[in-house]
Amino acid sequence: MPIHEKSLIRPENLVTHEHLEIDGVDVSGHWSTFITSRAITDYNEQMQEEIAALPGGEFIHRCWQCGSCTNACTINAVNPDFNPRYWIYLIRMGFESELLRDKDIIWQCVSCNKCTYACPRDVSPEGVMKATAHWLELKGYTEKKPSTAFDEVFSEQVFATGKIEEGRVLRQFFARTGQSLSQGWLVELIRSLASRLPVGLLVKLGLASVIRPRTRGWRGASLAIDEYVRECEAAARKALRLDVQGAE
Amino acid sequence: MSDKHKQVAYYPGCALEGTGHAYNRSTKEVGKALGLDLVELKNWNCCGAMEVKNIDPKLQTYLSARNLSIADAMGFDTVMAPCNGCYHNLKKAEYDLAKDPPSREVTDRLSRKAGHATYEAGKVTTIHALDWIKESVGEQGLKARVKNSLKGLKVANYYGCMYTRPRHIFPEKDKGPGSESTSKPHFMDDLLAAAGAENVEYPLKTACCGGAHTLSDSDTSTKLVLNLLTTAEACGADVIATECPTCHTGLEMHQVRAEKVFGRKTSVKILYFTQLLGMALGLSARRVGVQENFSDSTGLLRARGLG
Ligand code: SF4
Ligand code: SF4
């Protein structure tokens, strides 16, 4: 049975005896703490395959657990529970219940690609983090995270017009995630800028947020992209056997 | 100094038409002052920034391929992109189209359906605004044109993530002396030093500003930015020089947010490297769009005899 590192030494898996004698020798104190023995039976054997089927997850099988990704990771430095190497390990083992304990932080990868730079095996851990975050959402283990909402708002605009307008992205993102636009720091920021910007530029930016900037002749691209996106979604659902479950 | 990049196709990208407007303005002004010619790509589209790849990476390749094919049709073999995100995506597309047949297939198919020419790998090379100036004017050429030296200005050069990572999409980097380095980039340091600035030893040159989650995970982004700001101050910098609209806006936004939400005030100023170069070339602060920055650096610039 493989050793599941962190999970073995969690407080709930440790037993400490007040007094303990083994073969007539008193081993109380440090020597009286033990890891409970257990058998793991809930492996999800499909997990690696499913995550590998999502964009970014393709190369997860190459990982040899050197830990360079976690060592380099930006988010690990501010939150030690954010651990790409460990999650890749759990996924490859199929240890789903352990992975689900961290389901609400995996999406926080900032795509800085320090892991990808450091990885000696071209796993693209950044891609695996994105694929895993999507897998969690698609499987219904987590609600749609704000970063996914942002990706969608942004991409929908690109697909529709070929360009984005940042003010519109901001407004739609706040609306979709149910946040107020009048957050103190944002108001302060806009007020301080508006007081210094030349009027001409203010008008230009204002107009861009009303009249959507667009790429001329984009309609053909827009249709082609929409069709492709639908195909990708269907392929992901199929790889995760979601339609089968839905039909049951 | 060479004529190689004297005239290039210019891909500003969406951010330079919005929050990164000062970068757009200062890049064009610096080009003019240096006698370089920028021809904007006709009818370009968004490169997908950091978001479209999360819907599907091959779609991002297609978006960039469309832009590369426009450059090709306009008769250019070089595209200059000042935004790190655009630069990264165009480089990534160059790489994928040459090395990854499935990406190639999707791009060809989408181009056909969309009704425009597909892009043939290898015909166009993308360069960053830093390569553009470094390779066409060089440090000596720049030095000769400096009218208002940045002398006395202490600068932390901040390159961000996408300019150097992942390294395999930048075949021209890490080639030894003279080339750019992905582990310790120096092109911005070189140019600003030639303009007279005093570059501080800044260990976070390629650290992440959390730009991907500026709005979706603001607390994390603020923490990362605060680290960049306080470290720059600890290194003695007056200014952080940036080369990316996402980094630049992130630093400015989260500087305000760190003060409002976490009560941590920092006073280091944030300017695009092109704004600094422009002022060194004798352009006014207004010409290079200093008033368009959130971070108000007029006091500092005046004190240093700039702007
Ligand atoms: S891309 Fe994500 S996983 Fe990789 S180092 Fe950056 S934050 Fe960590
Ligand atoms: S750096 Fe690469 S090989 Fe090493 S643990 Fe991370 S993903 Fe695996």
Coordinates of C-alpha atoms and ligand atoms in Angstrom, one line a residue:
Chain A
M1 CA 0.0 0.0 0.0
P2 CA 1.5 3.4 -1.0
I3 CA 2.1 6.0 1.7
H4 CA -0.1 9.0 1.5
E5 CA 2.3 11.3 3.2
K6 CA 0.3 14.2 4.6
S7 CA -2.8 12.2 5.2
L8 CA -1.0 9.7 7.4
I9 CA 0.1 12.2 10.0
R10 CA -3.1 14.2 10.3
P11 CA -4.2 14.6 14.0
E12 CA -7.2 12.3 13.4
N13 CA -4.9 9.5 12.3
L14 CA -2.6 9.7 15.3
V15 CA -3.2 7.8 18.5
T16 CA -1.3 8.6 21.7
H17 CA -1.3 6.3 24.6
E18 CA -0.9 7.7 28.1
H19 CA 1.2 4.7 29.3
L20 CA 2.5 2.1 27.0
E21 CA 4.5 -1.0 27.7
I22 CA 5.8 -3.1 24.9
D23 CA 7.4 -6.4 25.9
G24 CA 7.7 -5.3 29.4
V25 CA 9.5 -2.1 28.5
D26 CA 7.8 1.3 29.4
V27 CA 7.8 3.3 26.1
S28 CA 5.6 6.2 27.4
G29 CA 6.4 9.7 26.1
H30 CA 7.4 10.2 22.5
W31 CA 7.3 6.6 21.7
S32 CA 3.7 6.2 22.6
T33 CA 2.3 8.0 19.5
F34 CA 1.3 5.8 16.6
I35 CA -0.2 6.2 13.2
T36 CA -3.4 4.2 12.9
S37 CA -3.4 1.5 10.4
R38 CA -5.9 1.7 7.6
A39 CA -6.9 0.3 4.3
I40 CA -7.8 2.5 1.4
T41 CA -10.5 1.2 -0.8
D42 CA -11.9 4.3 -2.5
Y43 CA -9.4 4.8 -5.4
N44 CA -10.9 6.5 -8.4
E45 CA -9.0 4.7 -11.2
Q46 CA -10.4 7.0 -13.9
M47 CA -9.2 10.3 -12.3
Q48 CA -5.9 10.7 -14.0
E49 CA -7.3 9.7 -17.4
E50 CA -10.2 12.2 -17.0
I51 CA -7.9 15.1 -16.0
A52 CA -5.5 14.2 -18.8
A53 CA -8.4 14.5 -21.2
L54 CA -9.0 18.2 -20.3
P55 CA -6.8 20.9 -22.0
G56 CA -3.6 21.3 -20.0
G57 CA -3.7 18.0 -18.3
E58 CA -2.2 16.0 -21.2
F59 CA 1.2 15.4 -19.7
I60 CA 0.4 14.6 -16.1
H61 CA 1.7 11.0 -16.7
R62 CA 5.2 12.2 -17.1
C63 CA 5.5 13.5 -13.5
W64 CA 8.3 11.9 -11.4
Q65 CA 7.5 13.7 -8.2
C66 CA 10.7 15.7 -7.9
G67 CA 8.8 18.6 -6.3
S68 CA 10.4 21.4 -8.4
C69 CA 7.0 22.8 -9.3
T70 CA 5.9 23.2 -5.7
N71 CA 9.3 24.6 -4.7
A72 CA 9.0 27.3 -7.4
C73 CA 5.3 28.0 -7.0
T74 CA 4.2 31.6 -6.3
I75 CA 1.0 30.6 -4.5
N76 CA 2.8 27.9 -2.4
A77 CA 4.9 30.7 -1.1
V78 CA 1.9 32.5 0.3
N79 CA -0.2 29.4 1.1
P80 CA 1.8 26.2 1.9
D81 CA -1.4 24.1 1.4
F82 CA -1.2 25.0 -2.3
N83 CA 0.9 22.1 -3.5
P84 CA 0.9 21.1 -7.2
R85 CA 3.3 18.2 -6.7
Y86 CA 1.1 16.7 -4.0
W87 CA -2.1 17.1 -6.1
I88 CA -0.5 15.5 -9.1
Y89 CA 0.5 12.6 -6.9
L90 CA -3.0 12.2 -5.6
I91 CA -4.5 12.4 -9.1
R92 CA -2.1 9.8 -10.4
M93 CA -2.9 7.5 -7.4
G94 CA -6.6 8.1 -7.9
F95 CA -7.0 9.2 -4.3
E96 CA -10.0 11.4 -4.9
S97 CA -11.2 11.9 -1.4
E98 CA -7.8 13.4 -0.4
L99 CA -7.8 15.7 -3.5
L100 CA -11.3 16.9 -2.6
R101 CA -10.0 18.2 0.8
D102 CA -8.2 21.0 -1.2
K103 CA -10.9 21.5 -3.8
D104 CA -11.4 25.1 -2.9
I105 CA -7.9 26.3 -3.4
I106 CA -6.7 24.5 -6.5
W107 CA -8.3 27.2 -8.7
Q108 CA -6.0 29.9 -7.2
C109 CA -3.1 29.1 -9.5
V110 CA -2.1 32.5 -11.0
S111 CA -0.6 31.0 -14.2
C112 CA 2.8 32.5 -13.6
N113 CA 4.4 29.3 -15.1
K114 CA 7.2 29.2 -12.6
C115 CA 6.4 25.5 -12.2
T116 CA 6.5 25.0 -16.0
Y117 CA 9.9 26.7 -16.1
A118 CA 11.2 24.5 -13.3
C119 CA 9.7 21.1 -14.3
P120 CA 12.3 18.8 -15.7
R121 CA 9.7 16.5 -17.3
D122 CA 7.6 19.0 -19.3
V123 CA 4.5 18.1 -17.3
S124 CA 3.2 21.7 -17.6
P125 CA 2.0 21.7 -14.0
E126 CA 0.2 25.0 -14.6
G127 CA -1.9 23.3 -17.2
V128 CA -2.6 20.4 -14.8
M129 CA -3.8 22.9 -12.2
K130 CA -6.2 24.5 -14.7
A131 CA -7.4 21.1 -15.9
T132 CA -7.9 19.9 -12.3
A133 CA -9.9 23.1 -11.4
H134 CA -12.1 22.5 -14.4
W135 CA -12.5 18.9 -13.6
L136 CA -13.7 19.8 -10.1
E137 CA -16.3 22.2 -11.5
L138 CA -17.4 19.9 -14.3
K139 CA -17.9 17.0 -11.8
G140 CA -19.9 19.3 -9.6
Y141 CA -17.5 19.1 -6.7
T142 CA -17.1 22.8 -6.6
E143 CA -19.3 25.7 -7.7
K144 CA -18.0 27.7 -10.6
K145 CA -15.1 29.7 -9.2
P146 CA -14.6 33.5 -9.8
S147 CA -11.6 32.8 -12.1
T148 CA -13.7 30.7 -14.4
A149 CA -16.4 33.4 -14.4
F150 CA -13.7 35.9 -15.4
D151 CA -12.4 33.6 -18.2
E152 CA -15.9 33.2 -19.5
V153 CA -16.8 36.8 -19.5
F154 CA -13.6 37.7 -21.2
S155 CA -13.6 35.0 -23.8
E156 CA -17.3 35.5 -24.7
Q157 CA -16.4 39.1 -25.7
V158 CA -13.4 38.0 -27.7
F159 CA -15.4 35.4 -29.5
A160 CA -18.3 37.8 -30.2
T161 CA -16.4 40.8 -31.4
G162 CA -12.7 39.9 -31.8
K163 CA -11.7 42.4 -29.1
I164 CA -12.4 43.2 -25.5
E165 CA -13.1 46.4 -23.7
E166 CA -11.8 46.3 -20.1
G167 CA -14.6 48.4 -18.5
R168 CA -17.2 46.1 -19.9
V169 CA -15.2 43.0 -18.8
L170 CA -15.1 44.5 -15.3
R171 CA -18.8 45.3 -15.1
Q172 CA -19.9 42.0 -16.5
F173 CA -17.5 40.1 -14.1
F174 CA -18.9 41.9 -11.1
A175 CA -22.4 41.4 -12.2
R176 CA -21.9 37.6 -12.9
T177 CA -20.2 37.0 -9.5
G178 CA -22.8 39.2 -7.7
Q179 CA -20.3 41.8 -6.5
S180 CA -21.0 45.5 -6.1
L181 CA -19.1 47.8 -8.5
S182 CA -18.8 50.5 -5.7
Q183 CA -16.0 48.9 -3.8
G184 CA -14.1 51.5 -1.8
W185 CA -10.7 51.0 -3.4
L186 CA -12.0 50.8 -6.9
V187 CA -14.0 54.0 -6.5
E188 CA -11.0 55.7 -5.1
L189 CA -8.8 54.5 -7.9
I190 CA -11.2 55.7 -10.6
R191 CA -11.8 59.0 -8.9
S192 CA -8.1 59.8 -8.6
L193 CA -7.5 58.9 -12.3
A194 CA -10.5 60.7 -13.6
S195 CA -9.4 63.9 -11.9
R196 CA -6.0 63.8 -13.8
L197 CA -6.9 62.3 -17.2
P198 CA -7.2 64.6 -20.2
V199 CA -10.8 65.1 -21.2
G200 CA -10.2 63.7 -24.7
L201 CA -9.0 60.4 -23.4
L202 CA -11.8 60.2 -20.9
V203 CA -14.3 60.6 -23.7
K204 CA -12.5 58.1 -25.8
L205 CA -12.5 55.5 -23.0
G206 CA -16.1 56.3 -22.2
L207 CA -17.2 55.8 -25.8
A208 CA -15.3 52.5 -26.0
S209 CA -17.4 51.2 -23.1
V210 CA -20.6 52.2 -24.9
I211 CA -19.7 51.3 -28.5
R212 CA -18.0 48.0 -28.4
P213 CA -14.7 47.9 -30.2
R214 CA -14.7 45.2 -32.7
T215 CA -12.6 43.6 -35.4
R216 CA -14.0 44.2 -38.8
G217 CA -15.2 41.1 -40.7
W218 CA -15.1 39.0 -37.5
R219 CA -18.4 37.2 -38.1
G220 CA -16.9 34.2 -39.8
A221 CA -14.3 33.7 -37.1
S222 CA -16.9 34.2 -34.4
L223 CA -19.1 31.4 -35.9
A224 CA -16.2 29.1 -36.4
I225 CA -15.0 29.6 -32.8
D226 CA -18.5 29.1 -31.4
E227 CA -18.8 25.8 -33.2
Y228 CA -15.3 24.7 -32.0
V229 CA -16.0 25.6 -28.4
R230 CA -19.2 23.6 -28.4
E231 CA -17.2 20.6 -29.8
C232 CA -14.6 21.0 -27.0
E233 CA -17.3 21.1 -24.4
A234 CA -18.9 18.0 -25.7
A235 CA -15.6 16.2 -25.8
A236 CA -14.8 17.1 -22.2
R237 CA -18.2 15.9 -21.1
K238 CA -17.7 12.7 -22.9
A239 CA -14.3 12.1 -21.4
L240 CA -15.7 12.7 -18.0
R241 CA -18.7 10.5 -18.8
L242 CA -21.0 13.2 -17.7
D243 CA -23.7 12.7 -20.3
V244 CA -23.9 9.0 -19.4
Q245 CA -24.6 9.9 -15.8
G246 CA -27.0 12.7 -16.8
A247 CA -29.1 10.2 -18.8
E248 CA -29.4 7.7 -16.0
Chain B
M1 CA 22.8 48.8 -34.0
S2 CA 21.1 47.4 -37.1
D3 CA 18.3 48.3 -39.5
K4 CA 16.6 45.0 -38.9
H5 CA 13.7 46.4 -36.8
K6 CA 13.7 49.9 -38.3
Q7 CA 10.2 49.3 -39.5
V8 CA 8.1 46.7 -37.9
A9 CA 4.4 45.6 -37.8
Y10 CA 2.9 46.9 -34.6
Y11 CA 0.4 44.8 -32.5
P12 CA -0.8 47.0 -29.7
G13 CA -3.5 44.6 -28.3
C14 CA -6.6 45.5 -26.4
A15 CA -5.1 46.6 -23.2
L16 CA -3.0 49.3 -24.9
E17 CA -6.3 50.8 -26.2
G18 CA -7.7 50.8 -22.7
T19 CA -5.9 50.9 -19.3
G20 CA -2.5 50.6 -21.0
H21 CA -3.1 53.7 -23.1
A22 CA 0.0 55.4 -21.7
Y23 CA 2.1 52.5 -22.8
N24 CA 0.7 52.8 -26.3
R25 CA 1.3 56.5 -26.4
S26 CA 4.9 56.3 -25.0
T27 CA 5.9 53.4 -27.2
K28 CA 4.8 55.3 -30.3
E29 CA 6.5 58.5 -29.1
V30 CA 9.8 56.7 -28.3
G31 CA 9.7 55.1 -31.7
K32 CA 9.3 58.5 -33.4
A33 CA 12.1 60.0 -31.3
L34 CA 14.4 57.2 -32.3
G35 CA 13.5 57.3 -35.9
L36 CA 11.8 53.9 -35.9
D37 CA 8.7 53.1 -37.8
L38 CA 5.6 51.3 -36.5
V39 CA 2.9 50.2 -38.8
E40 CA -0.2 49.0 -36.9
L41 CA -1.6 45.6 -37.9
K42 CA -4.8 46.1 -39.9
N43 CA -7.9 44.8 -38.3
W44 CA -6.1 42.8 -35.6
N45 CA -8.0 40.8 -32.9
C46 CA -7.4 40.1 -29.2
C47 CA -4.7 37.5 -28.5
G48 CA -6.9 36.0 -25.8
A49 CA -4.8 37.3 -22.9
M50 CA -4.6 34.8 -20.1
E51 CA -8.2 33.8 -20.3
V52 CA -9.0 32.1 -23.6
K53 CA -6.3 29.4 -23.0
N54 CA -8.4 28.3 -20.1
I55 CA -11.4 27.7 -22.4
D56 CA -9.0 25.9 -24.9
P57 CA -5.3 26.5 -25.6
K58 CA -5.7 25.7 -29.3
L59 CA -8.2 28.5 -29.6
Q60 CA -5.5 30.9 -28.3
T61 CA -3.1 29.7 -30.9
Y62 CA -5.7 30.4 -33.6
L63 CA -6.3 33.9 -32.3
S64 CA -2.6 34.7 -32.5
A65 CA -2.2 32.9 -35.8
R66 CA -4.8 35.2 -37.3
N67 CA -2.7 38.2 -36.2
L68 CA 0.5 36.7 -37.5
S69 CA -1.1 36.0 -40.9
I70 CA -2.1 39.7 -41.1
A71 CA 1.5 40.8 -40.6
D72 CA 2.6 38.4 -43.3
A73 CA -0.1 39.6 -45.7
M74 CA 1.1 43.2 -45.0
G75 CA 4.6 42.1 -46.0
F76 CA 6.2 42.1 -42.6
D77 CA 8.4 39.3 -41.1
T78 CA 8.5 40.9 -37.7
V79 CA 5.7 41.9 -35.3
M80 CA 6.4 44.1 -32.3
A81 CA 4.2 43.6 -29.3
P82 CA 4.8 45.8 -26.2
C83 CA 2.3 43.8 -24.0
N84 CA 3.9 40.8 -22.2
G85 CA 0.6 38.9 -22.6
C86 CA 0.4 39.6 -26.4
Y87 CA 4.1 38.9 -26.8
H88 CA 3.8 35.6 -24.9
N89 CA 0.8 34.4 -26.9
L90 CA 2.2 35.3 -30.3
K91 CA 5.5 33.5 -29.4
K92 CA 3.5 30.5 -28.0
A93 CA 1.5 30.4 -31.3
E94 CA 4.7 30.5 -33.4
Y95 CA 6.0 27.5 -31.3
D96 CA 2.8 25.5 -31.4
L97 CA 2.2 26.0 -35.1
A98 CA 5.7 24.7 -35.8
K99 CA 5.8 21.9 -33.3
D100 CA 2.3 20.8 -32.4
P101 CA 0.3 19.2 -35.2
P102 CA -3.0 19.2 -33.4
S103 CA -2.7 23.0 -32.8
R104 CA -1.8 23.4 -36.5
E105 CA -4.9 21.4 -37.5
V106 CA -7.3 23.4 -35.4
T107 CA -5.8 26.7 -36.6
D108 CA -6.1 25.6 -40.3
R109 CA -9.6 24.4 -39.8
L110 CA -10.8 27.6 -38.0
S111 CA -9.1 29.8 -40.6
R112 CA -10.8 28.0 -43.4
K113 CA -14.2 28.3 -41.7
A114 CA -13.7 31.9 -40.9
G115 CA -12.7 32.6 -44.5
H116 CA -9.2 34.0 -44.2
A117 CA -5.7 32.9 -45.1
T118 CA -4.1 30.4 -42.7
Y119 CA -0.7 31.2 -41.3
E120 CA 2.3 29.4 -42.4
A121 CA 4.7 28.7 -39.5
G122 CA 8.0 30.4 -39.4
K123 CA 7.1 33.4 -41.7
V124 CA 6.8 35.9 -38.9
T125 CA 8.8 36.5 -35.7
T126 CA 7.4 38.3 -32.7
I127 CA 9.6 40.6 -30.7
H128 CA 8.9 42.6 -27.5
A129 CA 9.3 46.4 -27.3
L130 CA 12.5 45.7 -25.4
D131 CA 14.1 43.7 -28.3
W132 CA 12.9 46.3 -30.7
I133 CA 14.7 49.2 -29.1
K134 CA 17.7 47.1 -27.9
E135 CA 18.3 45.6 -31.4
S136 CA 17.5 48.6 -33.6
V137 CA 19.1 51.4 -31.6
G138 CA 21.2 49.7 -29.0
E139 CA 22.7 51.2 -25.8
Q140 CA 25.2 53.3 -27.7
G141 CA 22.7 54.7 -30.1
L142 CA 20.4 55.5 -27.2
K143 CA 23.1 57.1 -25.2
A144 CA 23.9 59.4 -28.1
R145 CA 20.3 60.6 -28.2
V146 CA 19.8 61.2 -24.5
K147 CA 18.8 64.8 -23.9
N148 CA 17.7 64.6 -20.3
S149 CA 19.6 61.9 -18.5
L150 CA 17.7 59.9 -15.9
K151 CA 20.7 60.4 -13.6
G152 CA 19.8 60.1 -9.9
L153 CA 16.7 58.1 -10.6
K154 CA 16.8 54.7 -8.8
V155 CA 14.9 52.1 -10.8
A156 CA 13.7 48.6 -10.1
N157 CA 13.3 46.8 -13.4
Y158 CA 10.3 44.6 -13.3
Y159 CA 9.8 42.1 -16.2
G160 CA 6.9 39.9 -14.9
C161 CA 6.2 36.3 -15.8
M162 CA 5.2 36.2 -19.4
Y163 CA 8.3 37.8 -20.8
T164 CA 10.5 34.8 -19.8
R165 CA 8.3 31.8 -19.1
P166 CA 8.1 29.1 -20.3
R167 CA 11.5 29.3 -21.8
H168 CA 10.9 26.9 -24.8
I169 CA 8.8 29.4 -26.6
F170 CA 11.6 32.0 -26.8
P171 CA 14.3 30.3 -28.8
E172 CA 16.3 33.5 -29.1
K173 CA 16.7 33.8 -25.4
D174 CA 19.4 32.1 -23.2
K175 CA 21.9 32.1 -26.1
G176 CA 24.7 33.5 -24.0
P177 CA 26.4 36.9 -24.1
G178 CA 24.3 39.6 -25.8
S179 CA 21.1 37.6 -25.8
E180 CA 18.3 38.0 -23.3
S181 CA 18.2 35.7 -20.4
T182 CA 15.0 34.0 -19.1
S183 CA 16.4 33.5 -15.5
K184 CA 17.9 37.0 -15.2
P185 CA 16.6 39.3 -17.9
H186 CA 18.5 42.4 -18.5
F187 CA 17.3 44.2 -21.6
M188 CA 15.3 46.8 -19.7
D189 CA 18.2 47.3 -17.2
D190 CA 20.6 47.8 -20.2
L191 CA 18.3 50.4 -21.9
L192 CA 17.5 52.4 -18.8
A193 CA 21.2 52.4 -17.7
A194 CA 22.0 53.8 -21.1
A195 CA 19.4 56.5 -20.5
G196 CA 21.3 57.3 -17.3
A197 CA 19.2 55.6 -14.6
E198 CA 20.7 53.9 -11.7
N199 CA 19.3 50.3 -11.7
V200 CA 18.9 48.8 -8.2
E201 CA 19.5 45.1 -7.7
Y202 CA 15.9 43.9 -7.7
P203 CA 15.5 40.2 -6.9
L204 CA 11.8 40.0 -8.0
K205 CA 12.4 40.9 -11.7
T206 CA 10.3 37.9 -12.9
A207 CA 8.1 37.3 -9.9
C208 CA 4.4 37.2 -10.5
C209 CA 2.0 40.2 -9.8
G210 CA -1.0 37.9 -9.7
G211 CA -2.4 39.6 -12.8
A212 CA -4.4 36.6 -13.8
H213 CA -6.5 37.0 -10.6
T214 CA -6.5 40.7 -10.2
L215 CA -10.2 40.8 -9.8
S216 CA -11.1 37.1 -9.2
D217 CA -8.8 36.6 -6.2
S218 CA -7.9 40.2 -5.2
D219 CA -6.5 39.4 -1.8
T220 CA -3.8 37.1 -3.2
S221 CA -3.0 39.6 -6.0
T222 CA -2.7 42.4 -3.4
K223 CA -0.3 40.3 -1.3
L224 CA 1.9 39.5 -4.3
V225 CA 1.9 43.1 -5.5
L226 CA 2.7 44.4 -2.0
N227 CA 5.7 42.1 -1.9
L228 CA 6.9 43.6 -5.2
L229 CA 6.4 47.1 -3.9
T230 CA 7.9 46.7 -0.5
T231 CA 10.9 44.8 -1.9
A232 CA 11.5 47.6 -4.4
E233 CA 11.4 50.1 -1.6
A234 CA 13.8 48.0 0.5
C235 CA 16.2 47.9 -2.5
G236 CA 16.1 51.7 -2.6
A237 CA 14.1 52.2 -5.7
D238 CA 12.1 55.4 -6.5
V239 CA 10.4 53.8 -9.4
I240 CA 9.4 50.4 -10.6
A241 CA 9.8 50.3 -14.4
T242 CA 7.2 48.1 -16.1
E243 CA 6.9 46.5 -19.6
C244 CA 3.4 45.1 -19.5
P245 CA 0.0 46.8 -19.1
T246 CA -1.3 43.9 -16.9
C247 CA 1.7 44.2 -14.5
H248 CA 1.5 47.9 -14.6
T249 CA -2.2 48.2 -13.9
G250 CA -2.0 45.4 -11.3
L251 CA 0.8 47.2 -9.4
E252 CA -1.1 50.5 -9.5
M253 CA -4.5 49.0 -8.5
H254 CA -3.2 46.9 -5.8
Q255 CA -1.0 49.6 -4.4
V256 CA -4.2 51.6 -3.8
R257 CA -6.0 48.4 -2.6
A258 CA -3.2 47.5 -0.2
E259 CA -3.5 50.9 1.4
K260 CA -7.3 51.0 1.5
V261 CA -7.9 47.4 2.5
F262 CA -4.7 46.3 4.4
G263 CA -3.6 49.7 5.6
R264 CA -0.1 49.3 4.0
K265 CA 1.1 52.4 2.3
T266 CA 3.9 52.3 -0.2
S267 CA 5.3 55.3 -2.0
V268 CA 7.4 53.7 -4.9
K269 CA 6.1 55.1 -8.2
I270 CA 5.2 53.0 -11.2
L271 CA 6.1 54.0 -14.8
Y272 CA 6.4 52.2 -18.1
F273 CA 10.0 51.8 -19.2
T274 CA 9.0 53.6 -22.4
Q275 CA 7.8 56.6 -20.4
L276 CA 11.2 56.8 -18.7
L277 CA 13.0 56.4 -22.0
G278 CA 10.8 59.0 -23.6
M279 CA 11.6 61.6 -21.0
A280 CA 15.3 60.8 -21.3
L281 CA 15.0 61.5 -25.0
G282 CA 13.6 64.9 -24.1
L283 CA 9.9 64.3 -24.4
S284 CA 7.6 65.9 -21.9
A285 CA 5.9 63.9 -19.2
R286 CA 2.6 64.8 -20.9
R287 CA 3.8 63.5 -24.2
V288 CA 4.6 60.1 -22.7
G289 CA 1.3 60.0 -20.8
V290 CA 2.5 60.3 -17.2
Q291 CA -0.9 61.9 -16.3
E292 CA -2.6 58.7 -17.4
N293 CA -0.9 56.6 -14.8
F294 CA -2.8 55.9 -11.5
S295 CA 0.4 56.3 -9.6
D296 CA 1.1 60.0 -9.5
S297 CA 4.8 60.5 -10.1
T298 CA 4.8 64.2 -11.1
G299 CA 6.4 65.3 -7.8
L300 CA 9.2 62.7 -8.1
L301 CA 9.9 63.5 -11.7
R302 CA 10.0 67.2 -11.1
A303 CA 12.4 66.7 -8.2
R304 CA 14.7 64.8 -10.5
G305 CA 14.5 67.4 -13.2
L306 CA 12.4 65.2 -15.5
G307 CA 9.1 65.5 -17.2
Ligands
SF4_1 S1 1.5 28.6 -12.6 FE1 0.2 28.1 -10.8 S2 1.0 26.2 -10.0 FE2 2.6 27.0 -11.4 S3 4.0 28.1 -10.1 FE3 2.5 29.6 -10.8 S4 0.8 29.6 -9.2 FE4 2.1 27.8 -8.9
SF4_2 S1 8.3 19.7 -11.4 FE1 7.3 18.3 -12.9 S2 8.2 16.3 -12.6 FE2 8.6 17.5 -10.8 S3 6.9 17.1 -9.3 FE3 6.4 18.9 -10.5 S4 5.2 18.2 -12.2 FE4 6.3 16.4 -11.4

